[in-house]
Coordinates of N, CA and C in Angstrom, one line a residue:
M248 N 34.0 9.5 36.2 CA 34.5 8.8 35.1 C 34.2 7.3 35.4
E249 N 33.7 6.7 34.3 CA 33.3 5.3 34.4 C 34.5 4.4 33.9
V250 N 34.9 3.5 34.7 CA 36.0 2.6 34.3 C 35.4 1.3 33.8
S251 N 35.8 0.9 32.6 CA 35.3 -0.3 32.0 C 36.2 -1.5 32.4
L252 N 35.8 -2.7 32.1 CA 36.5 -3.9 32.5 C 37.9 -4.0 31.9
T253 N 38.0 -3.4 30.7 CA 39.3 -3.4 30.0 C 40.3 -2.5 30.6
T254 N 39.9 -1.4 31.2 CA 40.8 -0.4 31.7 C 41.9 -1.0 32.7
P255 N 41.4 -1.7 33.8 CA 42.4 -2.3 34.7 C 43.3 -3.4 33.9
A256 N 42.7 -4.0 32.9 CA 43.4 -5.1 32.2 C 44.6 -4.5 31.5
L257 N 44.6 -3.2 31.2 CA 45.7 -2.6 30.5 C 47.0 -2.6 31.4
L258 N 46.8 -2.6 32.7 CA 48.0 -2.6 33.6 C 48.7 -3.9 33.7
F259 N 48.0 -5.0 33.3 CA 48.6 -6.3 33.5 C 50.0 -6.5 32.9
P260 N 50.2 -6.2 31.6 CA 51.5 -6.3 31.0 C 52.6 -5.4 31.7
A261 N 52.2 -4.2 32.0 CA 53.1 -3.3 32.6 C 53.6 -3.8 34.0
I262 N 52.6 -4.2 34.8 CA 53.0 -4.6 36.2 C 53.8 -5.9 36.1
S263 N 53.4 -6.8 35.2 CA 54.1 -8.1 35.1 C 55.6 -7.8 34.7
L264 N 55.8 -7.0 33.7 CA 57.2 -6.6 33.3 C 58.0 -5.9 34.4
L265 N 57.3 -5.1 35.2 CA 57.9 -4.4 36.3 C 58.4 -5.4 37.3
L266 N 57.5 -6.3 37.7 CA 57.8 -7.3 38.7 C 59.0 -8.2 38.2
L267 N 59.0 -8.5 36.9 CA 60.2 -9.3 36.4 C 61.5 -8.5 36.5
A268 N 61.4 -7.2 36.2 CA 62.6 -6.4 36.3 C 63.0 -6.3 37.8
Y269 N 62.1 -6.1 38.7 CA 62.4 -6.1 40.1 C 63.1 -7.4 40.6
T270 N 62.5 -8.5 40.1 CA 63.1 -9.8 40.5 C 64.5 -10.0 40.0
N271 N 64.8 -9.5 38.8 CA 66.1 -9.5 38.2 C 67.1 -8.7 39.0
R272 N 66.6 -7.5 39.4 CA 67.5 -6.7 40.3 C 67.8 -7.4 41.6
F273 N 66.8 -8.0 42.2 CA 66.9 -8.7 43.5 C 67.9 -9.8 43.3
L274 N 67.8 -10.6 42.3 CA 68.7 -11.7 42.1 C 70.2 -11.3 41.9
T275 N 70.3 -10.2 41.1 CA 71.7 -9.6 40.9 C 72.3 -9.1 42.2
I276 N 71.5 -8.4 43.0 CA 72.0 -7.9 44.2 C 72.3 -9.0 45.2
A277 N 71.5 -10.0 45.2 CA 71.7 -11.1 46.2 C 73.0 -11.8 45.8
G278 N 73.3 -11.9 44.5 CA 74.6 -12.5 44.1 C 75.8 -11.6 44.6
L279 N 75.6 -10.3 44.4 CA 76.7 -9.4 44.8 C 76.9 -9.4 46.3
I280 N 75.8 -9.5 47.1 CA 75.9 -9.6 48.5 C 76.7 -10.8 49.0
R281 N 76.4 -12.0 48.3 CA 77.1 -13.2 48.7 C 78.6 -13.1 48.4
K282 N 78.9 -12.5 47.2 CA 80.3 -12.4 46.8 C 81.0 -11.4 47.8
L283 N 80.4 -10.3 48.0 CA 81.0 -9.3 48.9 C 81.2 -9.8 50.3
H284 N 80.2 -10.6 50.8 CA 80.3 -11.2 52.1 C 81.4 -12.1 52.2
E285 N 81.6 -12.9 51.2 CA 82.7 -13.9 51.1 C 84.0 -13.1 51.1
N286 N 84.1 -12.0 50.4 CA 85.3 -11.2 50.3 C 85.6 -10.6 51.7
Y287 N 84.5 -10.1 52.3 CA 84.7 -9.5 53.6 C 85.1 -10.5 54.7
Q288 N 84.7 -11.7 54.6 CA 85.1 -12.8 55.6 C 86.6 -13.1 55.5
S289 N 87.1 -13.1 54.2 CA 88.5 -13.4 54.0 C 89.4 -12.2 54.2
K290 N 88.9 -11.0 53.9 CA 89.7 -9.8 54.0 C 88.8 -8.6 54.4
P291 N 88.6 -8.4 55.7 CA 87.7 -7.3 56.1 C 88.2 -5.9 55.6
S292 N 87.3 -5.1 55.1 CA 87.6 -3.8 54.5 C 86.4 -2.9 54.8
P293 N 86.7 -1.6 55.2 CA 85.7 -0.7 55.4 C 84.9 -0.4 54.1
K294 N 85.5 -0.4 53.0 CA 84.9 -0.2 51.7 C 83.9 -1.3 51.4
V295 N 84.2 -2.5 51.6 CA 83.3 -3.7 51.4 C 82.2 -3.6 52.4
K296 N 82.5 -3.2 53.6 CA 81.4 -3.1 54.6 C 80.4 -2.1 54.2
K297 N 80.9 -1.0 53.7 CA 80.1 0.1 53.2 C 79.2 -0.3 52.1
Q298 N 79.7 -1.1 51.2 CA 79.0 -1.6 50.0 C 77.9 -2.6 50.5
I299 N 78.2 -3.5 51.4 CA 77.3 -4.4 52.0 C 76.1 -3.7 52.6
R300 N 76.4 -2.6 53.4 CA 75.4 -1.8 54.0 C 74.5 -1.2 52.9
N301 N 75.1 -0.7 51.9 CA 74.3 -0.1 50.8 C 73.4 -1.1 50.1
L302 N 74.0 -2.3 49.8 CA 73.2 -3.4 49.2 C 72.0 -3.8 50.1
K303 N 72.3 -3.8 51.4 CA 71.2 -4.2 52.3 C 70.0 -3.3 52.2
K304 N 70.3 -2.0 52.1 CA 69.2 -1.0 51.9 C 68.5 -1.2 50.5
R305 N 69.3 -1.5 49.5 CA 68.7 -1.8 48.2 C 67.8 -3.0 48.2
V306 N 68.2 -4.1 48.9 CA 67.4 -5.3 48.9 C 66.1 -5.0 49.6
N307 N 66.1 -4.2 50.7 CA 64.9 -3.9 51.4 C 64.0 -3.0 50.5
L308 N 64.6 -2.1 49.8 CA 63.8 -1.3 48.9 C 63.1 -2.1 47.8
I309 N 63.9 -3.1 47.2 CA 63.4 -3.9 46.2 C 62.3 -4.8 46.7
R310 N 62.4 -5.3 47.9 CA 61.3 -6.1 48.5 C 60.1 -5.2 48.6
N311 N 60.2 -4.0 49.1 CA 59.0 -3.1 49.1 C 58.5 -2.7 47.8
M312 N 59.4 -2.6 46.8 CA 58.9 -2.3 45.4 C 58.0 -3.5 44.9
Q313 N 58.5 -4.7 45.2 CA 57.8 -5.9 44.8 C 56.4 -6.0 45.5
V314 N 56.5 -5.7 46.8 CA 55.2 -5.8 47.6 C 54.2 -4.8 47.1
F315 N 54.6 -3.6 46.8 CA 53.6 -2.6 46.3 C 53.2 -3.0 44.9
G316 N 54.1 -3.5 44.1 CA 53.7 -4.0 42.7 C 52.7 -5.1 42.8
I317 N 53.0 -6.1 43.7 CA 52.0 -7.2 43.8 C 50.7 -6.8 44.3
F318 N 50.7 -5.9 45.3 CA 49.4 -5.3 45.8 C 48.7 -4.6 44.6
S319 N 49.4 -3.9 43.8 CA 48.8 -3.2 42.7 C 48.1 -4.2 41.8
L320 N 48.8 -5.2 41.4 CA 48.3 -6.3 40.5 C 47.0 -6.9 41.2
L321 N 47.1 -7.2 42.5 CA 46.0 -7.8 43.2 C 44.8 -6.9 43.2
L322 N 45.0 -5.7 43.5 CA 43.9 -4.7 43.5 C 43.3 -4.5 42.1
C323 N 44.2 -4.6 41.1 CA 43.8 -4.5 39.7 C 42.8 -5.6 39.4
V324 N 43.2 -6.8 39.8 CA 42.3 -8.0 39.6 C 41.0 -7.8 40.3
C325 N 41.1 -7.4 41.6 CA 39.9 -7.1 42.4 C 39.0 -6.1 41.7
S326 N 39.6 -5.0 41.2 CA 38.7 -4.0 40.5 C 38.0 -4.6 39.3
M327 N 38.7 -5.4 38.6 CA 38.1 -6.1 37.4 C 36.9 -6.9 37.8
F328 N 37.1 -7.7 38.9 CA 36.0 -8.5 39.4 C 34.8 -7.6 39.9
L329 N 35.1 -6.5 40.6 CA 34.1 -5.7 41.1 C 33.3 -5.0 39.9
I330 N 34.1 -4.6 38.9 CA 33.4 -4.0 37.7 C 32.6 -5.1 37.0
Y331 N 33.1 -6.3 36.9 CA 32.4 -7.4 36.3 C 31.0 -7.6 37.0
Q332 N 31.1 -7.5 38.4 CA 29.9 -7.6 39.2 C 29.0 -6.4 39.1
E333 N 29.4 -5.4 38.3 CA 28.7 -4.2 38.1 C 28.6 -3.3 39.4
W334 N 29.7 -3.4 40.2 CA 29.8 -2.5 41.3 C 30.8 -1.4 40.9
Q335 N 30.4 -0.5 40.0 CA 31.2 0.4 39.4 C 32.0 1.3 40.3
L336 N 31.3 1.9 41.3 CA 32.0 2.8 42.2 C 33.1 2.1 43.0
I337 N 32.8 1.0 43.6 CA 33.8 0.3 44.4 C 35.0 -0.2 43.5
G338 N 34.6 -0.6 42.3 CA 35.6 -1.1 41.3 C 36.5 0.1 40.9
S339 N 36.0 1.2 40.7 CA 36.8 2.4 40.3 C 37.7 2.8 41.4
V340 N 37.2 2.8 42.6 CA 38.0 3.2 43.8 C 39.1 2.2 43.9
T341 N 38.8 0.9 43.8 CA 39.9 -0.1 43.9 C 40.9 0.0 42.9
F342 N 40.5 0.4 41.7 CA 41.4 0.6 40.6 C 42.3 1.8 40.9
G343 N 41.7 2.9 41.4 CA 42.5 4.0 41.8 C 43.5 3.7 42.9
I344 N 43.2 2.9 43.8 CA 44.1 2.5 44.9 C 45.3 1.7 44.2
S345 N 44.9 0.8 43.3 CA 45.9 0.0 42.5 C 46.9 0.9 41.8
L346 N 46.4 2.0 41.2 CA 47.3 3.0 40.6 C 48.2 3.6 41.6
V347 N 47.7 4.0 42.8 CA 48.5 4.6 43.8 C 49.6 3.6 44.2
M348 N 49.3 2.4 44.4 CA 50.3 1.3 44.8 C 51.4 1.2 43.7
L349 N 51.0 1.3 42.5 CA 51.9 1.2 41.4 C 52.8 2.5 41.4
M350 N 52.3 3.6 41.7 CA 53.1 4.8 41.8 C 54.1 4.7 42.9
I351 N 53.7 4.2 44.1 CA 54.6 4.0 45.2 C 55.7 3.1 44.8
S352 N 55.4 2.0 44.2 CA 56.4 1.0 43.7 C 57.4 1.7 42.8
L353 N 56.9 2.5 41.9 CA 57.8 3.2 40.9 C 58.7 4.3 41.7
A354 N 58.1 5.0 42.7 CA 58.9 5.9 43.4 C 60.0 5.2 44.2
L355 N 59.7 4.1 44.8 CA 60.7 3.3 45.5 C 61.8 2.8 44.5
S356 N 61.4 2.6 43.3 CA 62.4 2.2 42.3 C 63.3 3.3 42.0
M357 N 62.8 4.5 41.9 CA 63.7 5.7 41.7 C 64.7 5.9 42.8
I358 N 64.2 5.7 44.1 CA 65.1 5.8 45.2 C 66.2 4.7 45.2
E359 N 65.8 3.5 44.8 CA 66.7 2.4 44.7 C 67.8 2.7 43.6
I360 N 67.4 3.3 42.5 CA 68.3 3.6 41.5 C 69.3 4.7 42.0
Q361 N 68.9 5.6 42.8 CA 69.8 6.6 43.4 C 70.8 6.0 44.3
I362 N 70.4 5.0 45.1 CA 71.3 4.3 46.0 C 72.3 3.5 45.1
S363 N 71.8 2.9 44.0 CA 72.6 2.1 43.1 C 73.8 3.0 42.6
V364 N 73.4 4.2 42.2 CA 74.5 5.1 41.7 C 75.5 5.4 42.8
K365 N 75.0 5.6 44.0 CA 76.0 5.8 45.1 C 76.9 4.6 45.3
A366 N 76.4 3.4 45.1 CA 77.2 2.2 45.2 C 78.2 2.2 44.2
L367 N 77.9 2.6 43.0 CA 78.9 2.6 41.9 C 79.9 3.7 42.2
N368 N 79.5 4.8 42.8 CA 80.5 5.8 43.1 C 81.5 5.3 44.2
I369 N 81.0 4.5 45.1 CA 81.9 3.9 46.1 C 82.9 3.0 45.4
Q370 N 82.4 2.2 44.5 CA 83.3 1.3 43.8 C 84.3 2.0 43.0
L371 N 84.0 3.2 42.4 CA 84.9 3.9 41.6 C 85.8 4.9 42.4
S372 N 85.5 5.0 43.7 CA 86.2 6.0 44.5 C 87.7 5.7 44.6
D373 N 88.1 4.4 44.6 CA 89.5 4.1 44.7 C 90.3 4.4 43.4
M374 N 89.6 4.6 42.3 CA 90.3 4.9 41.1 C 90.6 6.4 41.1
E375 N 89.9 7.2 41.8 CA 90.1 8.6 41.8 C 91.3 9.1 42.7
S376 N 91.5 8.3 43.7 CA 92.6 8.7 44.6 C 93.9 8.1 44.3

């Protein structure tokens, strides 16, 4: 299959929006961590400690999501350059690797969402008892 110059360009809006969503998640979680840390300093609680541990995992996942997303965008640009230089095979392979990086980023996003749901369950657990 021959990849044209416009094929990798199709990913630009998607990756850009994804990185924006990841950044918003990161900023929201950073704010929560600061708030929970402050609460924990004034009144230590196992529940708060559990949530901070959960948020720490999520921050690390979001960082990895962003890294793979950025590499995907970078490889996408590289593939466009290679295709522009008429190095079709190397450009196509680079674009394929870019797609794999994007898939990894999305898979990490699914894992982060699962952890997020667990965090919400921790928050709601005191209402059940």
